[in-house]
GROMACS .gro file of C-alpha atoms in nm:
model
  430
    1MET     CA    1   1.040   0.810   1.266
    2LYS     CA    2   1.157   0.452   1.328
    3TYR     CA    3   1.288   0.394   0.976
    4HIS     CA    4   1.624   0.497   0.841
    5PRO     CA    5   1.665   0.821   0.650
    6ILE     CA    6   1.562   0.794   0.284
    7ASP     CA    7   1.802   0.937   0.019
    8ASN     CA    8   1.629   1.277  -0.093
    9ALA     CA    9   1.742   1.183  -0.445
   10LEU     CA   10   1.408   1.002  -0.456
   11PHE     CA   11   1.190   1.296  -0.370
   12ILE     CA   12   1.396   1.527  -0.610
   13HIS     CA   13   1.334   1.282  -0.885
   14ASN     CA   14   0.961   1.270  -0.809
   15ARG     CA   15   0.917   1.628  -0.813
   16LYS     CA   16   1.111   1.666  -1.129
   17ASN     CA   17   0.883   1.401  -1.297
   18PHE     CA   18   0.568   1.561  -1.156
   19THR     CA   19   0.657   1.928  -1.254
   20ALA     CA   20   0.749   1.819  -1.603
   21GLN     CA   21   0.386   1.736  -1.660
   22MET     CA   22   0.231   2.047  -1.532
   23LYS     CA   23   0.068   2.309  -1.744
   24PRO     CA   24   0.265   2.627  -1.815
   25ASN     CA   25   0.246   2.891  -1.548
   26SER     CA   26   0.079   2.650  -1.294
   27LEU     CA   27   0.107   2.582  -0.910
   28ALA     CA   28   0.052   2.261  -0.732
   29VAL     CA   29  -0.042   2.228  -0.360
   30PHE     CA   30  -0.024   1.938  -0.133
   31ASN     CA   31  -0.132   1.933   0.240
   32SER     CA   32  -0.048   1.678   0.522
   33ASN     CA   33  -0.317   1.465   0.658
   34ASP     CA   34  -0.506   1.558   0.972
   35ILE     CA   35  -0.458   1.388   1.312
   36TYR     CA   36  -0.789   1.229   1.362
   37PRO     CA   37  -0.960   1.248   1.696
   38ILE     CA   38  -1.094   0.940   1.881
   39GLY     CA   39  -1.253   1.099   2.172
   40ALA     CA   40  -1.171   1.317   2.478
   41ASP     CA   41  -0.800   1.411   2.420
   42SER     CA   42  -0.711   1.088   2.224
   43THR     CA   43  -0.609   1.073   1.867
   44MET     CA   44  -0.520   0.812   1.609
   45PRO     CA   45  -0.149   0.779   1.512
   46PHE     CA   46  -0.050   1.026   1.252
   47GLN     CA   47  -0.035   0.875   0.891
   48GLN     CA   48   0.113   1.107   0.624
   49ASP     CA   49  -0.065   1.188   0.298
   50ARG     CA   50   0.095   0.974   0.069
   51ASN     CA   51   0.136   1.231  -0.213
   52ILE     CA   52   0.315   1.498  -0.007
   53PHE     CA   53   0.539   1.220   0.128
   54TYR     CA   54   0.609   1.090  -0.219
   55LEU     CA   55   0.706   1.447  -0.336
   56SER     CA   56   0.894   1.571  -0.035
   57GLY     CA   57   0.975   1.276   0.216
   58VAL     CA   58   0.830   1.506   0.494
   59ASP     CA   59   0.656   1.290   0.749
   60GLN     CA   60   0.513   1.556   0.970
   61GLU     CA   61   0.163   1.681   1.029
   62SER     CA   62   0.061   2.023   0.933
   63SER     CA   63   0.304   2.061   0.641
   64ILE     CA   64   0.231   2.219   0.306
   65LEU     CA   65   0.417   2.170  -0.023
   66LEU     CA   66   0.398   2.416  -0.312
   67LEU     CA   67   0.550   2.340  -0.662
   68PHE     CA   68   0.558   2.631  -0.905
   69PRO     CA   69   0.816   2.552  -1.171
   70ASP     CA   70   0.753   2.871  -1.378
   71CYS     CA   71   0.764   3.108  -1.080
   72PRO     CA   72   0.955   3.428  -1.166
   73ASN     CA   73   1.118   3.412  -0.825
   74PRO     CA   74   1.346   3.105  -0.844
   75LYS     CA   75   1.315   3.080  -0.455
   76HIS     CA   76   0.946   3.010  -0.469
   77ARG     CA   77   0.955   2.727  -0.742
   78GLU     CA   78   0.958   2.472  -0.453
   79ILE     CA   79   0.845   2.562  -0.109
   80LEU     CA   80   0.785   2.374   0.218
   81PHE     CA   81   0.579   2.517   0.501
   82LEU     CA   82   0.627   2.359   0.838
   83THR     CA   83   0.531   2.408   1.192
   84GLU     CA   84   0.798   2.613   1.379
   85THR     CA   85   0.894   2.447   1.715
   86ASN     CA   86   0.806   2.663   2.015
   87GLU     CA   87   0.887   2.596   2.379
   88HIS     CA   88   0.550   2.419   2.442
   89ILE     CA   89   0.587   2.191   2.138
   90ALA     CA   90   0.958   2.117   2.236
   91ILE     CA   91   0.852   2.017   2.592
   92TRP     CA   92   0.532   1.824   2.522
   93GLU     CA   93   0.598   1.659   2.174
   94GLY     CA   94   0.958   1.713   2.094
   95ALA     CA   95   1.106   1.946   1.826
   96LYS     CA   96   0.974   1.947   1.485
   97LEU     CA   97   1.180   1.962   1.161
   98ASP     CA   98   1.401   2.261   1.141
   99LYS     CA   99   1.479   2.426   0.803
  100GLU     CA  100   1.808   2.255   0.761
  101GLN     CA  101   1.666   1.910   0.855
  102ALA     CA  102   1.369   1.974   0.617
  103PHE     CA  103   1.626   2.035   0.329
  104LYS     CA  104   1.819   1.713   0.416
  105THR     CA  105   1.490   1.517   0.397
  106SER     CA  106   1.341   1.673   0.084
  107GLY     CA  107   1.620   1.847  -0.103
  108ILE     CA  108   1.389   2.169  -0.094
  109LYS     CA  109   1.587   2.482  -0.017
  110THR     CA  110   1.302   2.720   0.051
  111VAL     CA  111   1.134   2.642   0.376
  112TYR     CA  112   0.897   2.884   0.559
  113TRP     CA  113   0.698   2.852   0.870
  114LEU     CA  114   0.336   2.806   0.866
  115GLN     CA  115   0.244   3.154   0.994
  116ASP     CA  116   0.383   3.288   0.666
  117PHE     CA  117   0.167   3.064   0.443
  118ASN     CA  118  -0.119   3.307   0.361
  119LYS     CA  119   0.115   3.587   0.276
  120ILE     CA  120   0.332   3.374   0.044
  121PHE     CA  121   0.043   3.195  -0.102
  122LYS     CA  122  -0.129   3.508  -0.201
  123GLU     CA  123   0.187   3.624  -0.372
  124VAL     CA  124   0.241   3.319  -0.574
  125MET     CA  125  -0.114   3.285  -0.677
  126SER     CA  126  -0.114   3.634  -0.827
  127GLN     CA  127   0.171   3.501  -1.051
  128CYS     CA  128   0.004   3.176  -1.189
  129ASP     CA  129  -0.281   3.092  -1.406
  130THR     CA  130  -0.380   2.728  -1.284
  131VAL     CA  131  -0.368   2.562  -0.960
  132TYR     CA  132  -0.337   2.191  -0.914
  133VAL     CA  133  -0.534   2.038  -0.630
  134ASN     CA  134  -0.475   1.715  -0.469
  135THR     CA  135  -0.772   1.479  -0.463
  136ASN     CA  136  -0.808   1.104  -0.395
  137GLU     CA  137  -0.949   0.945  -0.704
  138HIS     CA  138  -0.831   0.577  -0.643
  139TYR     CA  139  -1.085   0.335  -0.789
  140ARG     CA  140  -1.141   0.176  -0.443
  141SER     CA  141  -1.155   0.499  -0.244
  142ASN     CA  142  -1.469   0.530  -0.019
  143VAL     CA  143  -1.391   0.845   0.196
  144GLU     CA  144  -1.672   0.970   0.426
  145THR     CA  145  -1.456   1.201   0.621
  146GLN     CA  146  -1.364   1.561   0.505
  147THR     CA  147  -0.991   1.568   0.504
  148ARG     CA  148  -0.749   1.856   0.550
  149GLU     CA  149  -0.689   1.859   0.178
  150ASP     CA  150  -1.073   1.869   0.110
  151ARG     CA  151  -1.103   2.178   0.342
  152PHE     CA  152  -0.808   2.353   0.169
  153ASN     CA  153  -0.933   2.285  -0.175
  154LYS     CA  154  -1.276   2.438  -0.068
  155TRP     CA  155  -1.110   2.749   0.076
  156LEU     CA  156  -0.879   2.779  -0.234
  157LYS     CA  157  -1.167   2.779  -0.483
  158GLU     CA  158  -1.374   3.020  -0.280
  159THR     CA  159  -1.073   3.262  -0.222
  160PHE     CA  160  -0.928   3.248  -0.576
  161PRO     CA  161  -1.227   3.191  -0.801
  162ALA     CA  162  -1.077   3.335  -1.114
  163HIS     CA  163  -0.798   3.075  -1.132
  164SER     CA  164  -0.821   2.762  -1.343
  165VAL     CA  165  -0.823   2.435  -1.141
  166ALA     CA  166  -0.652   2.127  -1.255
  167LYS     CA  167  -0.608   1.783  -1.084
  168SER     CA  168  -0.279   1.637  -0.967
  169ASN     CA  169  -0.431   1.291  -0.948
  170PRO     CA  170  -0.387   1.184  -1.311
  171ILE     CA  171  -0.031   1.267  -1.306
  172LEU     CA  172   0.040   1.106  -0.974
  173GLN     CA  173  -0.164   0.789  -1.067
  174ARG     CA  174   0.088   0.727  -1.347
  175LEU     CA  175   0.403   0.833  -1.168
  176ARG     CA  176   0.351   0.647  -0.850
  177SER     CA  177   0.261   0.329  -1.012
  178VAL     CA  178   0.620   0.308  -1.173
  179LYS     CA  179   0.879   0.258  -0.892
  180HIS     CA  180   1.206   0.420  -0.852
  181GLN     CA  181   1.480   0.170  -0.739
  182ILE     CA  182   1.484   0.346  -0.396
  183GLU     CA  183   1.115   0.262  -0.352
  184ILE     CA  184   1.163  -0.104  -0.462
  185ASP     CA  185   1.441  -0.134  -0.207
  186LEU     CA  186   1.209   0.013   0.067
  187ILE     CA  187   0.931  -0.235  -0.039
  188GLN     CA  188   1.191  -0.507  -0.030
  189ASN     CA  189   1.284  -0.416   0.331
  190ALA     CA  190   0.914  -0.418   0.411
  191CYS     CA  191   0.898  -0.769   0.258
  192ASN     CA  192   1.212  -0.892   0.453
  193ILE     CA  193   1.050  -0.779   0.787
  194THR     CA  194   0.730  -0.959   0.690
  195GLU     CA  195   0.950  -1.285   0.644
  196LYS     CA  196   1.101  -1.261   0.979
  197ALA     CA  197   0.745  -1.237   1.133
  198PHE     CA  198   0.619  -1.527   0.925
  199ARG     CA  199   0.901  -1.748   1.006
  200ARG     CA  200   0.859  -1.652   1.379
  201VAL     CA  201   0.490  -1.775   1.381
  202LEU     CA  202   0.572  -2.094   1.199
  203GLY     CA  203   0.758  -2.194   1.525
  204PHE     CA  204   0.485  -2.057   1.737
  205VAL     CA  205   0.169  -2.199   1.604
  206LYS     CA  206   0.020  -2.510   1.757
  207PRO     CA  207  -0.325  -2.632   1.841
  208GLY     CA  208  -0.492  -2.422   2.111
  209VAL     CA  209  -0.329  -2.080   2.022
  210TRP     CA  210  -0.556  -1.786   1.958
  211GLU     CA  211  -0.554  -1.586   1.649
  212TYR     CA  212  -0.468  -1.275   1.843
  213GLU     CA  213  -0.167  -1.433   1.989
  214ILE     CA  214  -0.040  -1.487   1.646
  215GLU     CA  215  -0.105  -1.131   1.570
  216ALA     CA  216   0.088  -1.020   1.866
  217GLU     CA  217   0.388  -1.246   1.757
  218MET     CA  218   0.395  -1.072   1.420
  219ALA     CA  219   0.351  -0.717   1.561
  220HIS     CA  220   0.642  -0.789   1.794
  221GLU     CA  221   0.884  -0.884   1.490
  222PHE     CA  222   0.751  -0.582   1.292
  223LEU     CA  223   0.827  -0.327   1.570
  224ARG     CA  224   1.166  -0.473   1.656
  225ASN     CA  225   1.262  -0.417   1.286
  226ARG     CA  226   1.182  -0.046   1.256
  227SER     CA  227   0.831  -0.100   1.121
  228LYS     CA  228   0.540   0.106   1.262
  229GLY     CA  229   0.348  -0.221   1.230
  230PHE     CA  230   0.107  -0.370   1.002
  231ALA     CA  231   0.069  -0.220   0.659
  232TYR     CA  232  -0.306  -0.290   0.672
  233THR     CA  233  -0.556  -0.444   0.919
  234PRO     CA  234  -0.421  -0.791   0.974
  235ILE     CA  235  -0.630  -1.102   0.876
  236ILE     CA  236  -0.548  -1.411   1.076
  237ALA     CA  237  -0.838  -1.644   1.003
  238ALA     CA  238  -0.844  -2.010   1.131
  239GLY     CA  239  -1.080  -2.269   1.001
  240ASN     CA  240  -1.402  -2.134   0.835
  241ASN     CA  241  -1.298  -1.777   0.923
  242ALA     CA  242  -1.088  -1.782   0.616
  243ASN     CA  243  -1.409  -1.786   0.406
  244VAL     CA  244  -1.477  -1.429   0.513
  245LEU     CA  245  -1.244  -1.231   0.277
  246HIS     CA  246  -1.189  -0.939   0.517
  247TYR     CA  247  -1.210  -1.118   0.854
  248ILE     CA  248  -1.039  -0.892   1.101
  249GLU     CA  249  -1.162  -0.994   1.440
  250ASN     CA  250  -0.865  -1.232   1.503
  251ASN     CA  251  -1.019  -1.357   1.836
  252GLN     CA  252  -1.091  -1.738   1.775
  253GLN     CA  253  -0.890  -2.032   1.899
  254CYS     CA  254  -0.697  -2.243   1.632
  255LYS     CA  255  -0.796  -2.603   1.655
  256ASP     CA  256  -0.611  -2.919   1.544
  257GLY     CA  257  -0.704  -3.001   1.180
  258ASP     CA  258  -0.766  -2.627   1.097
  259LEU     CA  259  -0.587  -2.428   0.837
  260ILE     CA  260  -0.494  -2.062   0.926
  261LEU     CA  261  -0.503  -1.810   0.652
  262PHE     CA  262  -0.275  -1.506   0.703
  263ASP     CA  263  -0.312  -1.185   0.512
  264THR     CA  264  -0.068  -0.995   0.722
  265ALA     CA  265   0.238  -0.782   0.624
  266ALA     CA  266   0.461  -0.510   0.751
  267GLU     CA  267   0.507  -0.147   0.634
  268TYR     CA  268   0.849   0.030   0.620
  269ALA     CA  269   0.903   0.401   0.584
  270ASN     CA  270   0.520   0.426   0.471
  271TYR     CA  271   0.580   0.157   0.195
  272ALA     CA  272   0.367  -0.141   0.210
  273SER     CA  273   0.425  -0.512   0.172
  274ASP     CA  274   0.129  -0.757   0.116
  275LEU     CA  275   0.159  -1.124   0.206
  276SER     CA  276  -0.090  -1.409   0.223
  277ARG     CA  277   0.001  -1.766   0.341
  278THR     CA  278  -0.195  -2.062   0.473
  279ILE     CA  279  -0.056  -2.306   0.711
  280PRO     CA  280  -0.195  -2.603   0.903
  281VAL     CA  281  -0.241  -2.550   1.281
  282SER     CA  282  -0.120  -2.907   1.358
  283GLY     CA  283   0.202  -2.865   1.136
  284ARG     CA  284   0.076  -3.106   0.872
  285PHE     CA  285  -0.178  -3.060   0.580
  286ASN     CA  286  -0.415  -3.355   0.515
  287ASP     CA  287  -0.436  -3.479   0.162
  288ARG     CA  288  -0.750  -3.266   0.065
  289GLN     CA  289  -0.600  -2.947   0.204
  290LYS     CA  290  -0.267  -3.028   0.035
  291ALA     CA  291  -0.447  -3.074  -0.305
  292VAL     CA  292  -0.633  -2.745  -0.282
  293TYR     CA  293  -0.316  -2.559  -0.156
  294ASN     CA  294  -0.113  -2.692  -0.449
  295ALA     CA  295  -0.384  -2.590  -0.696
  296VAL     CA  296  -0.377  -2.229  -0.565
  297LEU     CA  297  -0.005  -2.232  -0.583
  298ARG     CA  298   0.004  -2.347  -0.944
  299VAL     CA  299  -0.237  -2.056  -1.028
  300LYS     CA  300  -0.008  -1.821  -0.844
  301ASN     CA  301   0.308  -1.928  -1.018
  302GLU     CA  302   0.142  -1.926  -1.369
  303ALA     CA  303  -0.038  -1.596  -1.301
  304THR     CA  304   0.300  -1.444  -1.213
  305LYS     CA  305   0.435  -1.512  -1.560
  306LEU     CA  306   0.175  -1.285  -1.725
  307LEU     CA  307   0.274  -0.976  -1.549
  308VAL     CA  308   0.499  -0.841  -1.813
  309PRO     CA  309   0.518  -0.498  -1.989
  310GLY     CA  310   0.221  -0.448  -2.231
  311THR     CA  311  -0.022  -0.673  -2.035
  312ILE     CA  312  -0.365  -0.515  -1.971
  313TRP     CA  313  -0.495  -0.579  -1.619
  314ALA     CA  314  -0.857  -0.686  -1.727
  315ASP     CA  315  -0.720  -0.924  -1.986
  316TYR     CA  316  -0.471  -1.069  -1.731
  317HIS     CA  317  -0.769  -1.140  -1.501
  318VAL     CA  318  -0.955  -1.337  -1.773
  319GLU     CA  319  -0.650  -1.562  -1.820
  320VAL     CA  320  -0.620  -1.618  -1.460
  321GLY     CA  321  -0.981  -1.720  -1.450
  322LYS     CA  322  -0.925  -1.981  -1.704
  323MET     CA  323  -0.638  -2.121  -1.487
  324MET     CA  324  -0.852  -2.125  -1.186
  325THR     CA  325  -1.132  -2.291  -1.363
  326SER     CA  326  -0.907  -2.571  -1.476
  327GLU     CA  327  -0.790  -2.633  -1.120
  328LEU     CA  328  -1.135  -2.630  -0.984
  329LEU     CA  329  -1.257  -2.891  -1.223
  330GLY     CA  330  -0.958  -3.106  -1.120
  331LEU     CA  331  -1.056  -3.078  -0.752
  332GLY     CA  332  -1.414  -3.170  -0.826
  333LEU     CA  333  -1.532  -2.837  -0.713
  334LEU     CA  334  -1.681  -2.758  -1.065
  335ASP     CA  335  -1.788  -2.993  -1.341
  336LYS     CA  336  -1.813  -2.937  -1.719
  337ALA     CA  337  -2.188  -2.838  -1.694
  338ASP     CA  338  -2.099  -2.553  -1.451
  339VAL     CA  339  -1.857  -2.404  -1.700
  340GLN     CA  340  -2.070  -2.459  -2.003
  341ASN     CA  341  -2.374  -2.287  -1.835
  342GLU     CA  342  -2.190  -2.011  -1.661
  343ASN     CA  343  -2.275  -1.645  -1.661
  344PRO     CA  344  -2.008  -1.450  -1.857
  345ASP     CA  345  -2.046  -1.171  -1.617
  346TRP     CA  346  -1.989  -1.399  -1.327
  347PRO     CA  347  -1.791  -1.708  -1.436
  348ALA     CA  348  -1.844  -2.044  -1.248
  349TYR     CA  349  -1.480  -2.015  -1.085
  350LYS     CA  350  -1.607  -1.703  -0.890
  351LYS     CA  351  -1.810  -1.937  -0.654
  352TYR     CA  352  -1.476  -2.031  -0.508
  353PHE     CA  353  -1.253  -1.741  -0.602
  354MET     CA  354  -1.442  -1.415  -0.584
  355HIS     CA  355  -1.170  -1.153  -0.571
  356GLY     CA  356  -0.915  -1.015  -0.798
  357THR     CA  357  -0.569  -1.165  -0.839
  358SER     CA  358  -0.357  -0.854  -0.851
  359HIS     CA  359  -0.326  -0.488  -0.752
  360HIS     CA  360  -0.068  -0.223  -0.759
  361MET     CA  361   0.128  -0.192  -0.440
  362GLY     CA  362   0.359   0.082  -0.293
  363LEU     CA  363   0.296   0.374  -0.055
  364ASP     CA  364  -0.052   0.235  -0.036
  365THR     CA  365  -0.130  -0.140  -0.009
  366HIS     CA  366  -0.385  -0.080  -0.292
  367ASP     CA  367  -0.156   0.176  -0.467
  368TYR     CA  368  -0.208   0.419  -0.735
  369GLY     CA  369  -0.218   0.301  -1.094
  370ILE     CA  370  -0.439   0.330  -1.390
  371LEU     CA  371  -0.582  -0.022  -1.460
  372THR     CA  372  -0.687   0.048  -1.827
  373GLU     CA  373  -0.333   0.123  -1.924
  374PRO     CA  374  -0.053  -0.146  -2.018
  375MET     CA  375   0.184  -0.274  -1.746
  376GLN     CA  376   0.519  -0.116  -1.737
  377ALA     CA  377   0.860  -0.242  -1.598
  378ASN     CA  378   0.914  -0.141  -1.229
  379MET     CA  379   0.545  -0.159  -1.145
  380VAL     CA  380   0.486  -0.358  -0.833
  381PHE     CA  381   0.191  -0.587  -0.817
  382THR     CA  382   0.054  -0.849  -0.582
  383VAL     CA  383  -0.034  -1.194  -0.703
  384GLU     CA  384  -0.300  -1.345  -0.474
  385PRO     CA  385  -0.526  -1.631  -0.596
  386GLY     CA  386  -0.731  -1.820  -0.346
  387ILE     CA  387  -0.977  -2.104  -0.326
  388TYR     CA  388  -1.258  -2.069  -0.052
  389ILE     CA  389  -1.469  -2.385   0.047
  390PRO     CA  390  -1.709  -2.299   0.323
  391ASP     CA  391  -1.874  -2.648   0.305
  392GLU     CA  392  -1.526  -2.806   0.389
  393GLY     CA  393  -1.440  -2.547   0.656
  394PHE     CA  394  -1.128  -2.392   0.504
  395GLY     CA  395  -1.002  -2.131   0.253
  396ILE     CA  396  -0.654  -2.095   0.102
  397ARG     CA  397  -0.499  -1.772  -0.034
  398LEU     CA  398  -0.133  -1.728  -0.129
  399GLU     CA  399   0.030  -1.406  -0.217
  400ASP     CA  400   0.363  -1.255  -0.316
  401ASP     CA  401   0.467  -0.905  -0.422
  402VAL     CA  402   0.644  -0.889  -0.745
  403VAL     CA  403   0.816  -0.623  -0.964
  404VAL     CA  404   0.753  -0.623  -1.345
  405GLN     CA  405   1.074  -0.641  -1.539
  406GLU     CA  406   1.175  -0.508  -1.867
  407LYS     CA  407   1.215  -0.871  -2.005
  408GLY     CA  408   1.115  -1.205  -1.860
  409GLU     CA  409   0.922  -1.300  -1.536
  410PRO     CA  410   0.865  -1.052  -1.250
  411LEU     CA  411   1.118  -1.031  -0.968
  412ASN     CA  412   0.945  -1.186  -0.661
  413LEU     CA  413   1.023  -0.957  -0.363
  414MET     CA  414   0.893  -1.253  -0.132
  415ALA     CA  415   1.100  -1.528  -0.298
  416ASN     CA  416   1.256  -1.620   0.043
  417ILE     CA  417   0.925  -1.649   0.233
  418PRO     CA  418   0.830  -2.017   0.274
  419ILE     CA  419   0.537  -2.123   0.046
  420GLU     CA  420   0.594  -2.493  -0.060
  421VAL     CA  421   0.399  -2.737   0.153
  422GLU     CA  422   0.706  -2.940   0.229
  423GLU     CA  423   0.900  -2.644   0.364
  424ILE     CA  424   0.618  -2.504   0.574
  425GLU     CA  425   0.569  -2.847   0.734
  426ASP     CA  426   0.943  -2.898   0.789
  427LEU     CA  427   0.974  -2.555   0.959
  428MET     CA  428   0.660  -2.606   1.166
  429ASN     CA  429   0.804  -2.956   1.291
  430SER     CA  430   1.167  -2.862   1.325
   0.00000   0.00000   0.00000
């Protein structure tokens, strides 16, 4: 891996919290993701399943984690199964984790090779009553491919039909949403890498550059700072492209007078950052662009103050909608009649700001978290209002990543990334 080793105290802490919420005499199983084929002998780069990584730190394919806190054999209360390096693997791929390296990574003492899995698994299943399976129940999940975990869960239920089955997901949704300080530090590092890339492109952008050239500049900065690259598919949208919320083609030329909406950020050690900024191609905003920009910035700043312990996500968005309505009235994009006659299920402001303002962030860009439960300290959220005006040929979104604090306003992990109009213009023209 490109990233520096992570203190295994994080993974020991995470496992302790998870097993504390398991039913008596139960076992939990977590599998690595598949390596997905493209065609012929080509594959996509490996991305580890976030849950096995969260609980073990193992960032290697074909790995399995078992947690069985009540196992009568103390050696089998935590088990990792890994691929054993043979001569072929060593020559063609490089050596995999050995048992000592796996222990240093995870803090798990019992490590077996995969060829021993069926034997050991049959033994521990005979000693437990309930087995926890790993399922993806994120509110935005839309998975059409059968995963390695899906195949394993199907095999498990067919092979051990007398066992009770429980879900790991509700436990992980709550645990993963509240970050350990080590996780916050990793996210901060991802944000710092993103800052370097954004500052780089402020000196690069000028009329005539292409969106993909900007993408290349950012990718260069990410990779040279130990990131695998973008935390999600990058959006670099010039002019009216910004009014397509998930514009990812990045193949158009940036013209004088246009704004460019960036929704681009680095990952680090599998942890995401998530940034949005909007800058003028020419290095100067015109008066209308500046007015809309500052309206979005005011909403972002005021919305951020609402991210405190006890806040309910849905109530928060209602309040942000009121802020945005006020700004749109001031910009002349809405009038009082629009607001008075609005559909409560689709308020008037949604014509110009149609997406949510905040989501959990962490190992996934849209991270685990139960939206119906109150916010807690050490949850990490984005704050990302926007105003999109196709008739005027531009859209503006501004986004930072913040950590909810026990008291007071959230900690902004992107506080050092330029956002004020004057600073952006100064940097682009220096």
